Short mmCIF file of C-alpha atoms in Angstrom, two decimals:
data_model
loop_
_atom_site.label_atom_id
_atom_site.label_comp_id
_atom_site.label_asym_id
_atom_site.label_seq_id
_atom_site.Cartn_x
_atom_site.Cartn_y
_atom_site.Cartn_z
CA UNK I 330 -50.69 40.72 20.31
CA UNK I 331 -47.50 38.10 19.38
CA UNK I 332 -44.17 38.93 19.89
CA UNK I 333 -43.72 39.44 15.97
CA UNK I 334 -44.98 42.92 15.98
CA UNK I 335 -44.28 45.18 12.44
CA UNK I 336 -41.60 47.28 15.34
CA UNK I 337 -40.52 44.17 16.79
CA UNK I 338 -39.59 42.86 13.25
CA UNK I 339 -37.84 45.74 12.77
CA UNK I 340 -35.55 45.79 15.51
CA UNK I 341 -34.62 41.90 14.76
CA UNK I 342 -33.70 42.69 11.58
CA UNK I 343 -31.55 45.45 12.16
CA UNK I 344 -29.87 43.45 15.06
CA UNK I 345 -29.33 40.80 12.68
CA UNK I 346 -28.08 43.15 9.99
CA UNK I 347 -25.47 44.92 12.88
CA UNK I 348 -24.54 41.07 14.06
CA UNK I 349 -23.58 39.70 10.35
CA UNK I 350 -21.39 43.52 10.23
CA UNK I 351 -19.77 42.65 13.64
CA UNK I 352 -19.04 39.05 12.17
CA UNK I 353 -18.03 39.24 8.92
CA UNK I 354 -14.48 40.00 9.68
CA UNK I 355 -14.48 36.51 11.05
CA UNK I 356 -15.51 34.84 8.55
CA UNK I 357 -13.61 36.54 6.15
CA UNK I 358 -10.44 35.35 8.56
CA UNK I 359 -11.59 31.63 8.19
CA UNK I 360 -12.15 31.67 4.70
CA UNK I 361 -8.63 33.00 4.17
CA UNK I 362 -7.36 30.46 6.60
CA UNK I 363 -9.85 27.65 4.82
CA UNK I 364 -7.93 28.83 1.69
CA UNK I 365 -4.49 28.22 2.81
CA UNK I 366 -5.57 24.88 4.09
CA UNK I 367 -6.21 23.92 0.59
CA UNK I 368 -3.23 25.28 -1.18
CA UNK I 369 -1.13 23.90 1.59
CA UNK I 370 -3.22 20.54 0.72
CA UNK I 371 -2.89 21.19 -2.70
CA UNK I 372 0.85 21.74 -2.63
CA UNK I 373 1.54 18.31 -0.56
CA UNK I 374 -0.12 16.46 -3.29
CA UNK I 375 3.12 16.05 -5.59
CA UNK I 376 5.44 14.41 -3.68
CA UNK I 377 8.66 16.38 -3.60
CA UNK I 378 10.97 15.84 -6.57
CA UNK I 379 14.09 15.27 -4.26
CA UNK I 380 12.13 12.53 -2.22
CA UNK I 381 10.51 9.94 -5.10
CA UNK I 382 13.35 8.17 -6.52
CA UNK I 383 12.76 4.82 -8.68
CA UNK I 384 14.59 1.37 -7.89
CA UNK I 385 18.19 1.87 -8.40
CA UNK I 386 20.57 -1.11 -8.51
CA UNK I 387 23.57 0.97 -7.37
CA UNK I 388 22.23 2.51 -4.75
CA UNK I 389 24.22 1.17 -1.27
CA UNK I 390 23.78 1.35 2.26
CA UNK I 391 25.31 5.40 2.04
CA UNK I 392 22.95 6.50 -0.77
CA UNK I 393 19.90 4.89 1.09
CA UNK I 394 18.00 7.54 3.54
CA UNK I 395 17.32 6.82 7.04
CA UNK I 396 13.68 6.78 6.17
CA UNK I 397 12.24 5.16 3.32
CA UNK I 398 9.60 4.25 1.61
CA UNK I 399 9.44 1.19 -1.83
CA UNK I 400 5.68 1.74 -2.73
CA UNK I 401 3.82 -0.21 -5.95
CA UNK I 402 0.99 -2.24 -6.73
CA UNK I 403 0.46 -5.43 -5.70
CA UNK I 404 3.07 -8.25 -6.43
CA UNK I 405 5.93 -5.98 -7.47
CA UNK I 406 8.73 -7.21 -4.99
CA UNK I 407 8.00 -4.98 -1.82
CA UNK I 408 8.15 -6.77 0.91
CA UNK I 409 10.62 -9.22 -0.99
CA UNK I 410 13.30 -6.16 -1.66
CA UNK I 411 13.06 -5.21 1.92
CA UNK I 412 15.66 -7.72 2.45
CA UNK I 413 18.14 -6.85 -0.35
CA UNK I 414 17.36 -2.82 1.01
CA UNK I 415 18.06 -4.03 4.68
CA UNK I 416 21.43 -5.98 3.89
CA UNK I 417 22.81 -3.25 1.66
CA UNK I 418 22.34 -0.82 4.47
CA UNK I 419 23.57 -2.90 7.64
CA UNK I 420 26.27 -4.36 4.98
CA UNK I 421 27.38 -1.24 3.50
CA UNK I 422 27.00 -2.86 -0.47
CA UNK I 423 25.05 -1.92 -3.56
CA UNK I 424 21.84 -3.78 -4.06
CA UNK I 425 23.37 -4.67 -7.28
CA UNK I 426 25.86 -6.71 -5.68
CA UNK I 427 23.48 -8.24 -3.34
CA UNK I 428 21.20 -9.24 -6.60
CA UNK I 429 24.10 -11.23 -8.02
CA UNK I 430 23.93 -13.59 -5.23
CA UNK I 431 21.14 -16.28 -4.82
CA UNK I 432 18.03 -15.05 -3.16
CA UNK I 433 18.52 -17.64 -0.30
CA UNK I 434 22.05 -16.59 -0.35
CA UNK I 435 20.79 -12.89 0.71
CA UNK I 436 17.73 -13.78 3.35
CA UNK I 437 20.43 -15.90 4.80
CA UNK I 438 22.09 -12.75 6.00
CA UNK I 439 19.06 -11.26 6.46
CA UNK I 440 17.78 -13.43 9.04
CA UNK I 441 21.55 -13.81 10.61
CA UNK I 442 20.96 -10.41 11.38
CA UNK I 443 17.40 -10.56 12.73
CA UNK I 444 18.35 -12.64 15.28
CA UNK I 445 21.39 -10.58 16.38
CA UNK I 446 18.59 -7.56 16.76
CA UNK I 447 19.64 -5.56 14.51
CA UNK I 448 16.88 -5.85 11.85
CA UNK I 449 13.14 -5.48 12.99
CA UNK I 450 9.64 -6.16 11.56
CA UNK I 451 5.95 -5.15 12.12
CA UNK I 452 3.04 -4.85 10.00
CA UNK I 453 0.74 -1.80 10.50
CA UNK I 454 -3.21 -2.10 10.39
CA UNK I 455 -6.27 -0.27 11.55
CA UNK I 456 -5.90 -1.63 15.21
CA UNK I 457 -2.05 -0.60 15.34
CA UNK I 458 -1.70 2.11 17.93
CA UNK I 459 0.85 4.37 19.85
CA UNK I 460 1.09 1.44 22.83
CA UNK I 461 2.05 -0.87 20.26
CA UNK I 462 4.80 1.09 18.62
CA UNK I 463 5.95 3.38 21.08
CA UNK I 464 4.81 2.49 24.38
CA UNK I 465 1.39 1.97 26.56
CA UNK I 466 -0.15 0.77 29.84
CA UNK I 467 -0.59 -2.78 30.03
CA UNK I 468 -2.28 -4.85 33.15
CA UNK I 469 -0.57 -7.67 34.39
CA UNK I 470 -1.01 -10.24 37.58
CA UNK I 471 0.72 -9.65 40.41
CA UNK I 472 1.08 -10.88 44.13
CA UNK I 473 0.66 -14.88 45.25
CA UNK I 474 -0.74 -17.50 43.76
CA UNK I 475 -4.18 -17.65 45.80
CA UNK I 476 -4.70 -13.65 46.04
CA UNK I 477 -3.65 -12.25 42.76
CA UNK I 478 -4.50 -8.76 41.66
CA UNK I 479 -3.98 -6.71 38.34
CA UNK I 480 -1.41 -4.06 38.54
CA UNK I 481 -0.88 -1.67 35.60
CA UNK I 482 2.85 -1.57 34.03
CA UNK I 483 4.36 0.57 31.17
CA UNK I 484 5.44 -1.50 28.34
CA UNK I 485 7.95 -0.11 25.54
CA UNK I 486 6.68 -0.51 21.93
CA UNK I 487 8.43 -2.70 19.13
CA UNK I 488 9.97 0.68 17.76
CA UNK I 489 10.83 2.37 21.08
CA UNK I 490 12.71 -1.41 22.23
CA UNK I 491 14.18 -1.92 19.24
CA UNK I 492 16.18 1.41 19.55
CA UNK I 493 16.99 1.18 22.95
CA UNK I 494 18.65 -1.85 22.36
CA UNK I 495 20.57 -0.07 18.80
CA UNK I 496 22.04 3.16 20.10
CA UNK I 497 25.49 2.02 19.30
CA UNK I 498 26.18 4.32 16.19
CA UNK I 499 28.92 2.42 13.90
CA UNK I 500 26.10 -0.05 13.63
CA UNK I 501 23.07 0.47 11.95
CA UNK I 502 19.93 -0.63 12.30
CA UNK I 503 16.78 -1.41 9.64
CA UNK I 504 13.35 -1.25 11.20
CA UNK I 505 10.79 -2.53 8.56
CA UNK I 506 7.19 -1.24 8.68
CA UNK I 507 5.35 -3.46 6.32
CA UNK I 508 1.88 -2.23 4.62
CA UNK I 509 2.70 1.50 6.13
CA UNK I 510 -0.11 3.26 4.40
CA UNK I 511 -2.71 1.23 6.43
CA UNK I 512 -2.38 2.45 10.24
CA UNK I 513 -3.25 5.82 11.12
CA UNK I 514 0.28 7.39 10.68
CA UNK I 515 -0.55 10.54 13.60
CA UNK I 516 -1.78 7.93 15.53
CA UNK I 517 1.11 5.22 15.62
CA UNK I 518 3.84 7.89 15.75
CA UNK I 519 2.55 10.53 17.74
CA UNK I 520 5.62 13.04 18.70
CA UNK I 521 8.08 10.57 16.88
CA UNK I 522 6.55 12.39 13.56
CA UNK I 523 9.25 14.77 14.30
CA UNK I 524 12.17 12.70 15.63
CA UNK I 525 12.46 10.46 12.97
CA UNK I 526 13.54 13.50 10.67
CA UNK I 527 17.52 12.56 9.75
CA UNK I 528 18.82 16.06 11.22
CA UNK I 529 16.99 15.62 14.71
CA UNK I 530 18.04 12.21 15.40
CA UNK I 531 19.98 11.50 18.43
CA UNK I 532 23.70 12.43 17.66
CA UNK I 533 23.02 14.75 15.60
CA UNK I 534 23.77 18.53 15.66
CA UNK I 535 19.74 19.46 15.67
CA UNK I 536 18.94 16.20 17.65
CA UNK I 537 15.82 16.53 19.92
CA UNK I 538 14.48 14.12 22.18
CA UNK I 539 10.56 13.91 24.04
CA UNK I 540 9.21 13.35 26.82
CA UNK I 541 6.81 10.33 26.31
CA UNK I 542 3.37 10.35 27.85
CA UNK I 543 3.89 7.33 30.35
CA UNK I 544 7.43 6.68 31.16
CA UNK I 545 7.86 10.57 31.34
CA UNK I 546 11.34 9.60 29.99
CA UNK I 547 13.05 11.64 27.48
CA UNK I 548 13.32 9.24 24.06
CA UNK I 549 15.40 10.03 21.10
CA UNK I 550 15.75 8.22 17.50
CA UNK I 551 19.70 6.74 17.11
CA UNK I 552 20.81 8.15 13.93
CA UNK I 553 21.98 4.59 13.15
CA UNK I 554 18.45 3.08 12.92
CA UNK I 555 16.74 3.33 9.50
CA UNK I 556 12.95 2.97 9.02
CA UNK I 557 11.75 1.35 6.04
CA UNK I 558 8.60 0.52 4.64
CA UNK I 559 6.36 -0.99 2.04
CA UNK I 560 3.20 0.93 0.66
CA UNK I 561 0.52 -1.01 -1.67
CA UNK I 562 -0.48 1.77 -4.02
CA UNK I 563 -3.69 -0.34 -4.96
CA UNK I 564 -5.07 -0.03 -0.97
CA UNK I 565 -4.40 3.89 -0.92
CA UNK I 566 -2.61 6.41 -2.98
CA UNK I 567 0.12 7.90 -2.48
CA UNK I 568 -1.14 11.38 -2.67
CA UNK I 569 -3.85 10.56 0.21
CA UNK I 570 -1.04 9.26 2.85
CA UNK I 571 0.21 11.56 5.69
CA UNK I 572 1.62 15.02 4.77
CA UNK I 573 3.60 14.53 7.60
CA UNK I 574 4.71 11.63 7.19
CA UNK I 575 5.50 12.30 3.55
CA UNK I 576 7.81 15.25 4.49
CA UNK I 577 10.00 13.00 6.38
CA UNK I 578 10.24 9.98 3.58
CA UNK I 579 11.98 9.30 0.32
CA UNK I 580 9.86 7.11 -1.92
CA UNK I 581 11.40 4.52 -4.27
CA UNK I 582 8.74 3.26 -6.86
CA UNK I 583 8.50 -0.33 -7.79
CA UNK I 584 6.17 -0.94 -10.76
CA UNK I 585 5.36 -4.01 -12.33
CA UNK I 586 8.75 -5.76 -14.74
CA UNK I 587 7.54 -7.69 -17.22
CA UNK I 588 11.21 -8.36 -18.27
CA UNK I 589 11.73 -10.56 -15.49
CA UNK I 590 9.17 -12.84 -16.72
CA UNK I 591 9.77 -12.27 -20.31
CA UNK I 592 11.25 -15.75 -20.93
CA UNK I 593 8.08 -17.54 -19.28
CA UNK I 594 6.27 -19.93 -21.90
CA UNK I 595 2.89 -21.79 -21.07
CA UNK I 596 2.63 -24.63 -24.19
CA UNK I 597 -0.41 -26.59 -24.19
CA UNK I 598 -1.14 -29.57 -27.32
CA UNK I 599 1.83 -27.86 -29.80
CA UNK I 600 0.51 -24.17 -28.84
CA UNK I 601 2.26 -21.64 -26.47
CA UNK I 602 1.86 -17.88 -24.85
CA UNK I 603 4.61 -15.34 -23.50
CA UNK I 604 3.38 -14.78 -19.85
CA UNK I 605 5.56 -11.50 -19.98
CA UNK I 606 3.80 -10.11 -23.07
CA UNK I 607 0.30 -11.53 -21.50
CA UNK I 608 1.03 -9.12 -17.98
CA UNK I 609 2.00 -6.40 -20.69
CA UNK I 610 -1.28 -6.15 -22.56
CA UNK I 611 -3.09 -6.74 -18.83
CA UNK I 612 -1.63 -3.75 -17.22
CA UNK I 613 -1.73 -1.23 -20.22
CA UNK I 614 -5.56 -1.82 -20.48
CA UNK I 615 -5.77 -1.42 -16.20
CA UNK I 616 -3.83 2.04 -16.76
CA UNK I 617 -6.14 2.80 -19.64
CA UNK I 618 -9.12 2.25 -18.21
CA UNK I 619 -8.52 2.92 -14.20
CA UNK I 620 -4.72 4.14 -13.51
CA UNK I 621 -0.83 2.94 -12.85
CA UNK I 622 -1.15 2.01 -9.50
CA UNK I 623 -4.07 -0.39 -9.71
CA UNK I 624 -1.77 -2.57 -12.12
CA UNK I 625 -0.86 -5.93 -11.46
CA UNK I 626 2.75 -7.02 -10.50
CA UNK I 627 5.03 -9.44 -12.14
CA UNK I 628 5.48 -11.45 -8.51
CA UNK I 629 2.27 -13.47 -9.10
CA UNK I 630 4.05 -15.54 -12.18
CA UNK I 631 7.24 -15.84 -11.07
CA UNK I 632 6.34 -19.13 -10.16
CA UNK I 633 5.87 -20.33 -13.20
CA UNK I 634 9.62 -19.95 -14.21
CA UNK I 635 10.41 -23.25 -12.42
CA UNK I 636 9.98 -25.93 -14.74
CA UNK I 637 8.17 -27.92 -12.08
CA UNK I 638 5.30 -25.60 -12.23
CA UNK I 639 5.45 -24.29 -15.16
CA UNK I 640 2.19 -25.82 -16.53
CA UNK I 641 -1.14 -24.57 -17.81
CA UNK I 642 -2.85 -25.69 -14.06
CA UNK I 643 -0.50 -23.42 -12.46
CA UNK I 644 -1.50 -20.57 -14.39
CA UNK I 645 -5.24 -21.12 -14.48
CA UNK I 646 -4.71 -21.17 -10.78
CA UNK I 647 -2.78 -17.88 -10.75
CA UNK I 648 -5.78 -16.57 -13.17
CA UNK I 649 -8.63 -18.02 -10.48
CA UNK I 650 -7.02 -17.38 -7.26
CA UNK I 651 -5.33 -14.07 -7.79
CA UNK I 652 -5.66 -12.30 -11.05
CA UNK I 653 -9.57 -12.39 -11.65
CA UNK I 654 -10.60 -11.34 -8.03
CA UNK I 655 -7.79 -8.68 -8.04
CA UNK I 656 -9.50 -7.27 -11.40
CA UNK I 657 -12.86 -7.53 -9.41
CA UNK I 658 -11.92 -5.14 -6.24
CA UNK I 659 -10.48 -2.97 -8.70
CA UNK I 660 -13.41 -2.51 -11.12
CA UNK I 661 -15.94 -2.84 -8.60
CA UNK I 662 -17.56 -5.89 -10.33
CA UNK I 663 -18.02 -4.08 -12.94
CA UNK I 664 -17.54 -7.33 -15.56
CA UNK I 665 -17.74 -5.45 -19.06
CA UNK I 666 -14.11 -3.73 -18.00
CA UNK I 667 -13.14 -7.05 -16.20
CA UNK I 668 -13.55 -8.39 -19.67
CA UNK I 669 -12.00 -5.58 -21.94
CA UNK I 670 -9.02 -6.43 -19.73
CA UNK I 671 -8.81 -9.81 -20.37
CA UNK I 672 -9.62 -8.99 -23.98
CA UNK I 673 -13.03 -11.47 -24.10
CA UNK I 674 -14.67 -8.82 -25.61
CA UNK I 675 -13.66 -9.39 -29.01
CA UNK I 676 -13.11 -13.29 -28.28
CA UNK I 677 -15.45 -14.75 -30.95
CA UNK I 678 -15.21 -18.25 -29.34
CA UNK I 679 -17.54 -17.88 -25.77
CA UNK I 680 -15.65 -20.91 -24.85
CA UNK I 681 -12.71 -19.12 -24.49
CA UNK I 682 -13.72 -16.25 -22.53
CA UNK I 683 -12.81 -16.07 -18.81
CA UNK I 684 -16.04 -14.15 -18.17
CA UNK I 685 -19.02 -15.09 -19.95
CA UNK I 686 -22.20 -13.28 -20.48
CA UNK I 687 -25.18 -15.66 -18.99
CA UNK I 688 -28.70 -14.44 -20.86
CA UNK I 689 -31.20 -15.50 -18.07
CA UNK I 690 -35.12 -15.60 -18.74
CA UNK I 691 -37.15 -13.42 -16.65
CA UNK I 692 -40.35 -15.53 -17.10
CA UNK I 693 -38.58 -18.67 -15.68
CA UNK I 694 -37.89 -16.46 -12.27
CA UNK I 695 -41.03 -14.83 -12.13
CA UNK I 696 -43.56 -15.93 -14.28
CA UNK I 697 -44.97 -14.22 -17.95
CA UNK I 698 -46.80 -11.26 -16.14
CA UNK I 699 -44.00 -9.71 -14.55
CA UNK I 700 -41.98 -7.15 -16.83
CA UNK I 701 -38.72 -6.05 -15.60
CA UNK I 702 -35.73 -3.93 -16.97
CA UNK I 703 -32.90 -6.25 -18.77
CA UNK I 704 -29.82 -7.18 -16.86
CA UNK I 705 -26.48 -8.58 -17.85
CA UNK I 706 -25.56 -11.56 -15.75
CA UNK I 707 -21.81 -12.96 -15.83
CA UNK I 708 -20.43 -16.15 -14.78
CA UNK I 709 -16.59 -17.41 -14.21
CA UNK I 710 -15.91 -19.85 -17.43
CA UNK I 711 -13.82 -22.45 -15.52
CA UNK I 712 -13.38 -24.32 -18.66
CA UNK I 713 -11.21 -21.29 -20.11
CA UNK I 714 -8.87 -20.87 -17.34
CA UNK I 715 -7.53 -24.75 -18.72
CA UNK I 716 -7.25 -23.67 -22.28
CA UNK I 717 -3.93 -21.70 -24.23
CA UNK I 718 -6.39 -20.81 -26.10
CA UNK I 719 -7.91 -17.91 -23.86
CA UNK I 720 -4.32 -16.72 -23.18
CA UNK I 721 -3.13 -16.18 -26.29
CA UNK I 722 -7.06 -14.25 -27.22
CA UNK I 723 -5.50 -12.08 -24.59
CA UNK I 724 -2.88 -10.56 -26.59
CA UNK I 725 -4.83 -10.72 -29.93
CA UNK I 726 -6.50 -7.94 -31.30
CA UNK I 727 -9.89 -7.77 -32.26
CA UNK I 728 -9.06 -7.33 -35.92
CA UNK I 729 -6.90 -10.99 -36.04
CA UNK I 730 -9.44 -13.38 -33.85
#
């Protein structure tokens, strides 16, 4: 006889019945925890009403936290304002102030202070690590010449230098993380997740130090060093980063400003288009049809307000370079939105439309007898990029062209 008797069936199934009884109160313990998890989750998806703040002119080195965060799509002055942000707080002015002054006026003072170590810079990526930021284990050579050997030697991080060298508190300190968003936050920061809060920086009533992994030393963040960084929108969301790190940041949004381009004319043979009112159109279709932070910034034309540049070249080169393949990683390749963006759809003229549809014959690939399913094709229109013509069918609408 098998093992799988009508008795022994019996007595499996009412073990198995007296298990799942013995287990359910389990499982009923991890589904409640499972469902905290995702309120909790849920919760930390709106960013805290106290901590997202948008650009404020005013705002000087007092008003500005100790950790910060300027966060936008691509070419909205990021990186750029890190310098007015880091002057105004090592300064003690408003960003206002700072803005009346030329730009090479302010980076002057910018880098014046980089050298004197008392402004920082790194740029997180997916190889950035806690060695690199905080400390790690590096090998180096040792002994003579002819009988060298590798010895192992802990190495402070850029952050964990750069405030060893800044504990002096009546002067502070900017340490700019550029591209934020893009290293693995847990990762880079480890225990400093915690330090970096204002109220448990060194010096202050709650301060708390830790012991780091290596050194064994106990490390502490001077309240005089600020941490500020720069978040592309367009590479991850804000509501994906770090709830951690999210907690312990204020956010300052920096969206596209068409104003500041607003007096930019392209004329070409007695015809001219508004560059500002061009980026307008662009970035109301992109929120339309994707969302706010996939937009594209007014940075990428500012050239064109020096009269040196200020040609139709320049722009089709703006349009090739940086615009069209920017539209491309956002839609996927997907051409037919490419081209509601840059309004071609209801551009009567094909010569003026940056992406054309190219009608290819099947028969000339593969002969008469094969019979496949219709695709669009679509091709770059270099021609277009030289013409006014297929700027100003930009801002049209289909009803006028």
């Amino acid at each position: 006889m098998g093992p799988y008797t009508e008795q022994n069936t019996s007595d499996i199934l009412m073990q198995t019945v007296q298990a799942i009884a013995e287990l359910m109160p389990y499982y009923e313990h991890i589904l409640e925890v499972r469902e905290n998890r995702i309120r909790e989750k849920e919760g930390s998806l709106m960013i805290n009403e106290e901590s997202e703040m948008t650009y404020n002119e005013n705002q000087s080195g007092n008003d500005i936290a100790k950790n910060t965060i300027l966060y936008g799509p691509p070419g909205t002055g990021k990186t750029y304002y890190t310098a007015y942000y880091s002057v105004a707080i090592c300064e003690d002015v408003s960003i206002g102030d700072l803005e009346k002054k030329p730009y090479e006026e302010v980076l002057n003072i910018f880098n014046d202070l980089k050298e004197k170590g008392r402004i920082a810079f790194t740029t997180f990526h997916q190889s950035y690590g806690y060695e690199e930021f905080i400390e790690g284990i590096r090998p180096v050579m040792a002994g003579e010449e002819e009988k060298k050997s590798i010895e192992y030697e802990i190495v402070p991080g850029v952050f964990k230098k750069f405030c060893d060298e800044n504990s002096q508190p009546d002067k502070r300190c900017v340490f700019i993380i550029d591209e934020i968003n893009r290293g693995n936050i847990s990762k880079i920061f480890g225990e400093l997740i915690t330090l970096i809060e204002e109220t448990k920086r060194k010096g202050e009533e709650e301060g708390l130090t830790a012991f780091l992994p290596y050194s064994k030393q106990a490390f502490g963040v001077p309240k005089n060093v600020y941490i500020l960084g720069t978040m592309n929108t367009a590479d991850r969301s804000i509501a994906l980063m770090d709830t951690a790190l999210r907690r312990r940041f204020n956010f300052i949004e920096m969206m596209p400003d068409c104003r500041t381009i607003e007096d930019v004319v392209i004329r070409q043979n007695g015809k001219e288009v508004n560059i500002g009112n061009v980026l307008d159109i662009i970035n109301r279709r992109i929120e339309f049809l994707f969302d706010r932070e996939h937009t594209i910034g007014h940075a990428f034309f500012t050239s064109l307000k020096n009269e040196d540049s200020n040609s139709i070249k320049r722009l089709a080169n703006i349009f090739r370079n940086s615009i069209i393949p920017l539209l491309q990683e956002y839609f996927y390749d997907d051409y037919e939105k490419i081209r509601l963006v840059l309004g071609d759809n209801h551009k009567k003229d094909e010569q003026f439309q940056f992406i054309k549809k190219v009608n290819i014959e099947q028969k000339e690939l593969f002969g008469e007898s094969i019979r496949l399913e219709s695709t669009d094709f679509y091709s770059l229109n270099e021609d277009a990029l030289g013409k006014i013509e297929s700027y100003q069918g930009i801002l049209l609408p289909p009803q006028e062209v």
